């Protein structure tokens, strides 16, 4: 671990297992799917078998008369309010295209109706009894079809949802100044998040008109806004709670099952559980946006990149949801990587009759950086230069300016990541192996890629978190955090920060989490904002509490409050060595003598939007007969400012590599001619297995004081490391075989095609 | 309905079950042992997520794929039966110490798979551990820390590691 030298901290930098690990290894952690409420009903959804159709008639009578069926919901008896499942906060404005149920279905997997029954079996039986007649509408499965001028509009206003456009310098003029200009078309596929926990919600609409929903949501406060719009309930009548999350990766950031369970609970006034099967999760929730990109890069003979022009179409699927958010995020993230003065990014998200695309780890970056990094590899090969060297001369430096907004990047360390990644994998040696295997059946390839991701929503919309801290009279404390812990231990990180400030050990800090009635407003857990924003909010709340504890302790120690230091679970007299009182004594004094309760909250708005960086190097072996790729070794080094919990970061980084390599090599959702998704279970939708994973070399660079504005200089890991994986591994394959693959995934068929070994 | 008698976590149970019920359904819905998870439900005939793995007569099995009516006389161990009261099993402790627990949804199945492996072979190679995990999905951690945890547990169970 390449930690900052001389750790001056007590808690920051410690290897801490996730705080609920013991519950999880014993099977005692209760997820929503494990919960049962008294009188609970079970729901099942009827999904559209048609890619695009109007419902001519729907007959629910047979379903309703089945014994044990308590409610059948369709567009006819449910609120027809249009909403956007990706809404984040009360004044957020994004296109409202969704309804709980609509009279039109826009993809195979769209919701048609739902049943609540005494048992799941009865609900399953009942949905089969619902008879629907469809009037088919024109189907557009690809962006190319959907953007045609005479294309049938999937939503009013046409199939182009909107645009995002960002420009720096004078791109057209700069292109003319370049020695060479490369232009390529890149495409990326739809993929499934594959959190092992399926989407599930239990809704309980009481006769007192309080709607309580338990679901593994990444954005309880955002869901409350949408539920309020749909059901016309004030916020005090909606409680969203996320008791546990079995993986999310963005797939649980947008509302899916919750309003269905809620409407059935409203109709029956009983708790209703709706849990999707894997098949339903794959087609009925969200996927990563597919994309088509035209990327033009102008460069000089010496390898300097002078201008980049990127034009994207994102396939947003059947509903708007995150279309504009992802496009907006993409359009900014490409400006953070290289010293390129002249750069233009344009994107149009487009409706098609495919699965709804939404938030997924990386949020536009994986698509943008796939093309960009592939093209840089091509340029290096064309100039007979080492791709790593070409990367290095173009990468941003610390304290340099963003070419677009002329604001400081902060402390970006991609060059340190590159140096360390090369060291770890013995870069020169593996490049030699690549040369030596040139003519064999099994070729060795080496690929390098940079990935960049942000740390919050600064510049896009407000990004604020408020945390609350309460002391108990025995000197222990409770942190009230709106954070949703998806397994990355972001809440544990907050505890470490609180412990560092107050000197109270971790096992004396507990948490209340992700509950709209119990916690203060929180933007939601996305945009990799957990460390930089929420971690800083934890620091502020703890510092506020520290002042109160110093004040109370100063009574007992008979010194000024500023002379009190807190560590080792005690308050110390800094003027006299060895003199101290325990925090428990301080709190007893506080409650008994001062007659005060201590509860502090602090709000932290993101002060700026720094980026996190990762450089990954893949070494692959490609079988030129079968097209199969084996990733042999993989080096991944990330710039995270300062490491708060190395144990958690290593696990998260390894998971990102698994997800990113799957994106590069195999994961893919395809369709037949009628618009039916073809990969709807884990047999068909394959992920890398434990044996497929390469030998990993992972590290973090944390130079100087880290990232300005982060807690102790820390910034995110989160989404960033999923960005460089696909281009790194595909660059390695292309360098091995001496041919180009510009479409994901680079599966054996794609490799054979690139080698000219197939007929199609 | 059919009457079956089988052992679950060291206790013999007699149950009236429907022919269609899977072992997973019996464990979670009838016996209320929700530690065993389900990540695929109806969709796969084989392949899958591995979250529902339990040990049946010493073998790690996907409980969603076992018909309840085949269980007569079987000895079933679920995640609830792994710890000895307050004392965690060394595999569970190793999962915690190695940082192998993230969202935790795959964890019970992983622990059961690891137990079945180490009960037979206390010195598996890394590749044997990885092969054993082939029917499991870990989306949070890419298997890395889980593999390390199982190797650490094996070391401790062989008495080679000082800790625990």
PDB file of C-alpha atoms in Angstrom, chain A residues 302-488:
ATOM      1  CA  UNK A 302       5.444  14.203 -31.760  1.00  0.00           C
ATOM      2  CA  UNK A 303       2.330  12.588 -30.289  1.00  0.00           C
ATOM      3  CA  UNK A 304       0.711  15.663 -28.779  1.00  0.00           C
ATOM      4  CA  UNK A 305      -3.058  15.642 -29.145  1.00  0.00           C
ATOM      5  CA  UNK A 306      -4.225  19.016 -30.380  1.00  0.00           C
ATOM      6  CA  UNK A 307      -7.953  18.637 -30.926  1.00  0.00           C
ATOM      7  CA  UNK A 308     -10.775  16.186 -30.218  1.00  0.00           C
ATOM      8  CA  UNK A 309     -14.288  16.225 -31.599  1.00  0.00           C
ATOM      9  CA  UNK A 310     -16.730  13.701 -30.133  1.00  0.00           C
ATOM     10  CA  UNK A 311     -20.267  13.133 -31.321  1.00  0.00           C
ATOM     11  CA  UNK A 312     -22.421  10.618 -29.511  1.00  0.00           C
ATOM     12  CA  UNK A 313     -25.844   9.089 -29.756  1.00  0.00           C
ATOM     13  CA  UNK A 314     -26.937   7.401 -26.541  1.00  0.00           C
ATOM     14  CA  UNK A 315     -29.644   4.755 -26.687  1.00  0.00           C
ATOM     15  CA  UNK A 316     -31.869   5.696 -23.758  1.00  0.00           C
ATOM     16  CA  UNK A 317     -34.435   3.003 -24.457  1.00  0.00           C
ATOM     17  CA  UNK A 318     -38.158   3.452 -24.067  1.00  0.00           C
ATOM     18  CA  UNK A 319     -38.329   6.213 -21.434  1.00  0.00           C
ATOM     19  CA  UNK A 320     -36.371   9.378 -20.668  1.00  0.00           C
ATOM     20  CA  UNK A 321     -35.309   8.608 -17.078  1.00  0.00           C
ATOM     21  CA  UNK A 322     -31.572   9.540 -16.913  1.00  0.00           C
ATOM     22  CA  UNK A 323     -31.193  10.401 -20.617  1.00  0.00           C
ATOM     23  CA  UNK A 324     -30.317  14.046 -20.049  1.00  0.00           C
ATOM     24  CA  UNK A 325     -28.424  13.507 -16.783  1.00  0.00           C
ATOM     25  CA  UNK A 326     -26.109  10.881 -18.296  1.00  0.00           C
ATOM     26  CA  UNK A 327     -25.570  12.991 -21.412  1.00  0.00           C
ATOM     27  CA  UNK A 328     -24.774  16.065 -19.356  1.00  0.00           C
ATOM     28  CA  UNK A 329     -22.369  14.145 -17.144  1.00  0.00           C
ATOM     29  CA  UNK A 330     -20.604  12.593 -20.150  1.00  0.00           C
ATOM     30  CA  UNK A 331     -20.158  15.940 -21.808  1.00  0.00           C
ATOM     31  CA  UNK A 332     -18.097  17.248 -18.888  1.00  0.00           C
ATOM     32  CA  UNK A 333     -16.096  14.225 -17.868  1.00  0.00           C
ATOM     33  CA  UNK A 334     -14.142  13.996 -21.124  1.00  0.00           C
ATOM     34  CA  UNK A 335     -12.470  17.348 -20.487  1.00  0.00           C
ATOM     35  CA  UNK A 336     -10.647  16.214 -17.348  1.00  0.00           C
ATOM     36  CA  UNK A 337      -8.133  13.740 -18.718  1.00  0.00           C
ATOM     37  CA  UNK A 338      -5.720  15.381 -21.132  1.00  0.00           C
ATOM     38  CA  UNK A 339      -4.097  18.698 -21.920  1.00  0.00           C
ATOM     39  CA  UNK A 340      -6.236  19.224 -24.976  1.00  0.00           C
ATOM     40  CA  UNK A 341      -7.101  22.868 -25.543  1.00  0.00           C
ATOM     41  CA  UNK A 342      -9.523  22.324 -28.382  1.00  0.00           C
ATOM     42  CA  UNK A 343     -12.303  19.923 -27.635  1.00  0.00           C
ATOM     43  CA  UNK A 344     -15.941  19.527 -28.539  1.00  0.00           C
ATOM     44  CA  UNK A 345     -18.453  17.050 -27.147  1.00  0.00           C
ATOM     45  CA  UNK A 346     -21.951  16.658 -28.499  1.00  0.00           C
ATOM     46  CA  UNK A 347     -24.486  14.033 -27.496  1.00  0.00           C
ATOM     47  CA  UNK A 348     -28.097  13.285 -28.321  1.00  0.00           C
ATOM     48  CA  UNK A 349     -29.936  10.712 -26.246  1.00  0.00           C
ATOM     49  CA  UNK A 350     -32.463   8.842 -28.369  1.00  0.00           C
ATOM     50  CA  UNK A 351     -35.613   6.855 -27.555  1.00  0.00           C
ATOM     51  CA  UNK A 352     -35.818   3.320 -28.935  1.00  0.00           C
ATOM     52  CA  UNK A 353     -38.154   0.391 -28.185  1.00  0.00           C
ATOM     53  CA  UNK A 354     -35.571  -1.248 -25.965  1.00  0.00           C
ATOM     54  CA  UNK A 355     -35.030  -1.729 -22.241  1.00  0.00           C
ATOM     55  CA  UNK A 356     -34.921   1.542 -20.335  1.00  0.00           C
ATOM     56  CA  UNK A 357     -31.356   2.775 -19.938  1.00  0.00           C
ATOM     57  CA  UNK A 358     -30.433   4.491 -16.738  1.00  0.00           C
ATOM     58  CA  UNK A 359     -27.773   5.166 -14.202  1.00  0.00           C
ATOM     59  CA  UNK A 360     -24.972   2.661 -14.074  1.00  0.00           C
ATOM     60  CA  UNK A 361     -21.576   2.880 -12.430  1.00  0.00           C
ATOM     61  CA  UNK A 362     -19.531   5.222 -14.622  1.00  0.00           C
ATOM     62  CA  UNK A 363     -22.551   7.178 -15.811  1.00  0.00           C
ATOM     63  CA  UNK A 364     -21.505   7.886 -19.421  1.00  0.00           C
ATOM     64  CA  UNK A 365     -17.757   7.725 -18.817  1.00  0.00           C
ATOM     65  CA  UNK A 366     -17.294   4.083 -19.884  1.00  0.00           C
ATOM     66  CA  UNK A 367     -18.852   4.843 -23.285  1.00  0.00           C
ATOM     67  CA  UNK A 368     -16.918   8.095 -23.813  1.00  0.00           C
ATOM     68  CA  UNK A 369     -13.560   6.761 -22.658  1.00  0.00           C
ATOM     69  CA  UNK A 370     -13.873   3.524 -24.635  1.00  0.00           C
ATOM     70  CA  UNK A 371     -13.658   5.384 -27.942  1.00  0.00           C
ATOM     71  CA  UNK A 372     -11.197   8.015 -26.775  1.00  0.00           C
ATOM     72  CA  UNK A 373      -8.765   5.482 -25.306  1.00  0.00           C
ATOM     73  CA  UNK A 374      -9.062   3.146 -28.280  1.00  0.00           C
ATOM     74  CA  UNK A 375      -8.214   5.990 -30.608  1.00  0.00           C
ATOM     75  CA  UNK A 376      -5.184   7.022 -28.540  1.00  0.00           C
ATOM     76  CA  UNK A 377      -3.918   3.445 -28.830  1.00  0.00           C
ATOM     77  CA  UNK A 378      -4.330   3.621 -32.616  1.00  0.00           C
ATOM     78  CA  UNK A 379      -2.455   6.907 -32.743  1.00  0.00           C
ATOM     79  CA  UNK A 380       0.423   5.451 -30.718  1.00  0.00           C
ATOM     80  CA  UNK A 381       0.653   2.474 -33.067  1.00  0.00           C
ATOM     81  CA  UNK A 382       0.504   4.734 -36.121  1.00  0.00           C
ATOM     82  CA  UNK A 383       3.324   6.922 -34.780  1.00  0.00           C
ATOM     83  CA  UNK A 384       5.299   3.827 -33.650  1.00  0.00           C
ATOM     84  CA  UNK A 385       5.234   5.194 -30.136  1.00  0.00           C
ATOM     85  CA  UNK A 386       4.694   3.448 -26.809  1.00  0.00           C
ATOM     86  CA  UNK A 387       1.017   3.969 -25.882  1.00  0.00           C
ATOM     87  CA  UNK A 388       2.000   4.575 -22.262  1.00  0.00           C
ATOM     88  CA  UNK A 389       4.389   7.303 -23.283  1.00  0.00           C
ATOM     89  CA  UNK A 390       1.805   8.899 -25.557  1.00  0.00           C
ATOM     90  CA  UNK A 391      -0.594   8.858 -22.609  1.00  0.00           C
ATOM     91  CA  UNK A 392       1.943  10.457 -20.317  1.00  0.00           C
ATOM     92  CA  UNK A 393       2.806  13.399 -22.545  1.00  0.00           C
ATOM     93  CA  UNK A 394      -0.874  14.248 -22.947  1.00  0.00           C
ATOM     94  CA  UNK A 395      -2.196  13.658 -19.400  1.00  0.00           C
ATOM     95  CA  UNK A 396      -3.218  16.589 -17.206  1.00  0.00           C
ATOM     96  CA  UNK A 397      -0.861  17.824 -14.506  1.00  0.00           C
ATOM     97  CA  UNK A 398      -1.703  18.760 -10.915  1.00  0.00           C
ATOM     98  CA  UNK A 399      -2.841  22.368 -10.581  1.00  0.00           C
ATOM     99  CA  UNK A 400      -3.547  22.692 -14.310  1.00  0.00           C
ATOM    100  CA  UNK A 401      -6.723  24.282 -15.627  1.00  0.00           C
ATOM    101  CA  UNK A 402      -9.806  22.687 -17.100  1.00  0.00           C
ATOM    102  CA  UNK A 403      -9.704  23.768 -20.788  1.00  0.00           C
ATOM    103  CA  UNK A 404     -13.404  24.383 -20.823  1.00  0.00           C
ATOM    104  CA  UNK A 405     -14.157  26.338 -17.691  1.00  0.00           C
ATOM    105  CA  UNK A 406     -10.606  27.526 -16.967  1.00  0.00           C
ATOM    106  CA  UNK A 407     -10.990  26.362 -13.373  1.00  0.00           C
ATOM    107  CA  UNK A 408      -8.246  24.408 -11.571  1.00  0.00           C
ATOM    108  CA  UNK A 409      -8.475  20.608 -11.881  1.00  0.00           C
ATOM    109  CA  UNK A 410      -7.255  20.389  -8.281  1.00  0.00           C
ATOM    110  CA  UNK A 411      -4.796  17.617  -7.601  1.00  0.00           C
ATOM    111  CA  UNK A 412      -5.152  15.122 -10.473  1.00  0.00           C
ATOM    112  CA  UNK A 413      -2.505  12.403 -10.412  1.00  0.00           C
ATOM    113  CA  UNK A 414      -2.946  10.315 -13.588  1.00  0.00           C
ATOM    114  CA  UNK A 415       0.779  10.430 -14.311  1.00  0.00           C
ATOM    115  CA  UNK A 416       1.558   8.930 -10.898  1.00  0.00           C
ATOM    116  CA  UNK A 417      -1.078   6.266 -11.533  1.00  0.00           C
ATOM    117  CA  UNK A 418       0.547   5.433 -14.869  1.00  0.00           C
ATOM    118  CA  UNK A 419       4.038   5.204 -13.405  1.00  0.00           C
ATOM    119  CA  UNK A 420       2.900   2.957 -10.571  1.00  0.00           C
ATOM    120  CA  UNK A 421       0.735   0.767 -12.841  1.00  0.00           C
ATOM    121  CA  UNK A 422       3.706   0.209 -15.173  1.00  0.00           C
ATOM    122  CA  UNK A 423       5.942  -0.672 -12.249  1.00  0.00           C
ATOM    123  CA  UNK A 424       3.491  -3.177 -10.785  1.00  0.00           C
ATOM    124  CA  UNK A 425       3.019  -5.140 -13.996  1.00  0.00           C
ATOM    125  CA  UNK A 426       6.642  -4.858 -15.215  1.00  0.00           C
ATOM    126  CA  UNK A 427       5.507  -2.972 -18.266  1.00  0.00           C
ATOM    127  CA  UNK A 428       8.707  -3.155 -20.301  1.00  0.00           C
ATOM    128  CA  UNK A 429       8.925  -6.917 -19.807  1.00  0.00           C
ATOM    129  CA  UNK A 430       5.362  -7.590 -20.894  1.00  0.00           C
ATOM    130  CA  UNK A 431       5.787  -5.346 -23.943  1.00  0.00           C
ATOM    131  CA  UNK A 432       8.732  -7.560 -24.899  1.00  0.00           C
ATOM    132  CA  UNK A 433       6.518 -10.633 -24.500  1.00  0.00           C
ATOM    133  CA  UNK A 434       4.040  -8.982 -26.839  1.00  0.00           C
ATOM    134  CA  UNK A 435       6.734  -8.533 -29.485  1.00  0.00           C
ATOM    135  CA  UNK A 436       8.006 -12.079 -29.082  1.00  0.00           C
ATOM    136  CA  UNK A 437       4.574 -13.674 -29.501  1.00  0.00           C
ATOM    137  CA  UNK A 438       3.799 -11.804 -32.756  1.00  0.00           C
ATOM    138  CA  UNK A 439       3.625 -14.830 -35.041  1.00  0.00           C
ATOM    139  CA  UNK A 440       2.233 -17.551 -32.811  1.00  0.00           C
ATOM    140  CA  UNK A 441      -1.306 -18.866 -32.488  1.00  0.00           C
ATOM    141  CA  UNK A 442      -1.400 -17.528 -28.932  1.00  0.00           C
ATOM    142  CA  UNK A 443      -0.511 -13.856 -28.911  1.00  0.00           C
ATOM    143  CA  UNK A 444       0.329 -11.746 -25.909  1.00  0.00           C
ATOM    144  CA  UNK A 445      -1.071  -8.202 -25.890  1.00  0.00           C
ATOM    145  CA  UNK A 446      -0.591  -5.215 -23.631  1.00  0.00           C
ATOM    146  CA  UNK A 447      -3.134  -2.412 -23.341  1.00  0.00           C
ATOM    147  CA  UNK A 448      -3.122   0.820 -21.388  1.00  0.00           C
ATOM    148  CA  UNK A 449      -6.067   3.086 -20.645  1.00  0.00           C
ATOM    149  CA  UNK A 450      -6.914   6.067 -18.504  1.00  0.00           C
ATOM    150  CA  UNK A 451     -10.324   6.548 -16.911  1.00  0.00           C
ATOM    151  CA  UNK A 452     -11.744   9.608 -15.227  1.00  0.00           C
ATOM    152  CA  UNK A 453     -14.806  10.191 -13.105  1.00  0.00           C
ATOM    153  CA  UNK A 454     -16.175  12.998 -10.988  1.00  0.00           C
ATOM    154  CA  UNK A 455     -16.797  13.290  -7.265  1.00  0.00           C
ATOM    155  CA  UNK A 456     -20.213  14.919  -7.129  1.00  0.00           C
ATOM    156  CA  UNK A 457     -22.804  16.844  -9.140  1.00  0.00           C
ATOM    157  CA  UNK A 458     -21.164  20.262  -8.790  1.00  0.00           C
ATOM    158  CA  UNK A 459     -21.973  22.372 -11.825  1.00  0.00           C
ATOM    159  CA  UNK A 460     -24.894  20.147 -12.840  1.00  0.00           C
ATOM    160  CA  UNK A 461     -27.202  20.765  -9.881  1.00  0.00           C
ATOM    161  CA  UNK A 462     -27.115  21.307  -6.135  1.00  0.00           C
ATOM    162  CA  UNK A 463     -25.075  18.764  -4.245  1.00  0.00           C
ATOM    163  CA  UNK A 464     -25.639  18.918  -0.494  1.00  0.00           C
ATOM    164  CA  UNK A 465     -25.635  16.528   2.443  1.00  0.00           C
ATOM    165  CA  UNK A 466     -26.539  17.039   6.076  1.00  0.00           C
ATOM    166  CA  UNK A 467     -25.496  14.625   8.788  1.00  0.00           C
ATOM    167  CA  UNK A 468     -26.567  14.565  12.416  1.00  0.00           C
ATOM    168  CA  UNK A 469     -24.661  13.241  15.397  1.00  0.00           C
ATOM    169  CA  UNK A 470     -26.137  12.488  18.830  1.00  0.00           C
ATOM    170  CA  UNK A 471     -24.211  11.689  22.009  1.00  0.00           C
ATOM    171  CA  UNK A 472     -25.453   9.135  24.526  1.00  0.00           C
ATOM    172  CA  UNK A 473     -24.893   9.662  28.247  1.00  0.00           C
ATOM    173  CA  UNK A 474     -22.319   6.838  28.363  1.00  0.00           C
ATOM    174  CA  UNK A 475     -20.084   8.623  25.866  1.00  0.00           C
ATOM    175  CA  UNK A 476     -21.118   6.596  22.822  1.00  0.00           C
ATOM    176  CA  UNK A 477     -22.781   8.204  19.826  1.00  0.00           C
ATOM    177  CA  UNK A 478     -25.211   7.689  16.990  1.00  0.00           C
ATOM    178  CA  UNK A 479     -24.643   9.058  13.499  1.00  0.00           C
ATOM    179  CA  UNK A 480     -27.811   9.792  11.515  1.00  0.00           C
ATOM    180  CA  UNK A 481     -26.841   9.461   7.867  1.00  0.00           C
ATOM    181  CA  UNK A 482     -29.033   9.653   4.800  1.00  0.00           C
ATOM    182  CA  UNK A 483     -26.391   7.563   2.989  1.00  0.00           C
ATOM    183  CA  UNK A 484     -27.380   4.294   1.383  1.00  0.00           C
ATOM    184  CA  UNK A 485     -24.624   1.760   1.883  1.00  0.00           C
ATOM    185  CA  UNK A 486     -24.448  -0.483  -1.170  1.00  0.00           C
ATOM    186  CA  UNK A 487     -21.706  -2.643   0.279  1.00  0.00           C
ATOM    187  CA  UNK A 488     -18.935  -0.140  -0.352  1.00  0.00           C
TER     188      UNK A 488
END
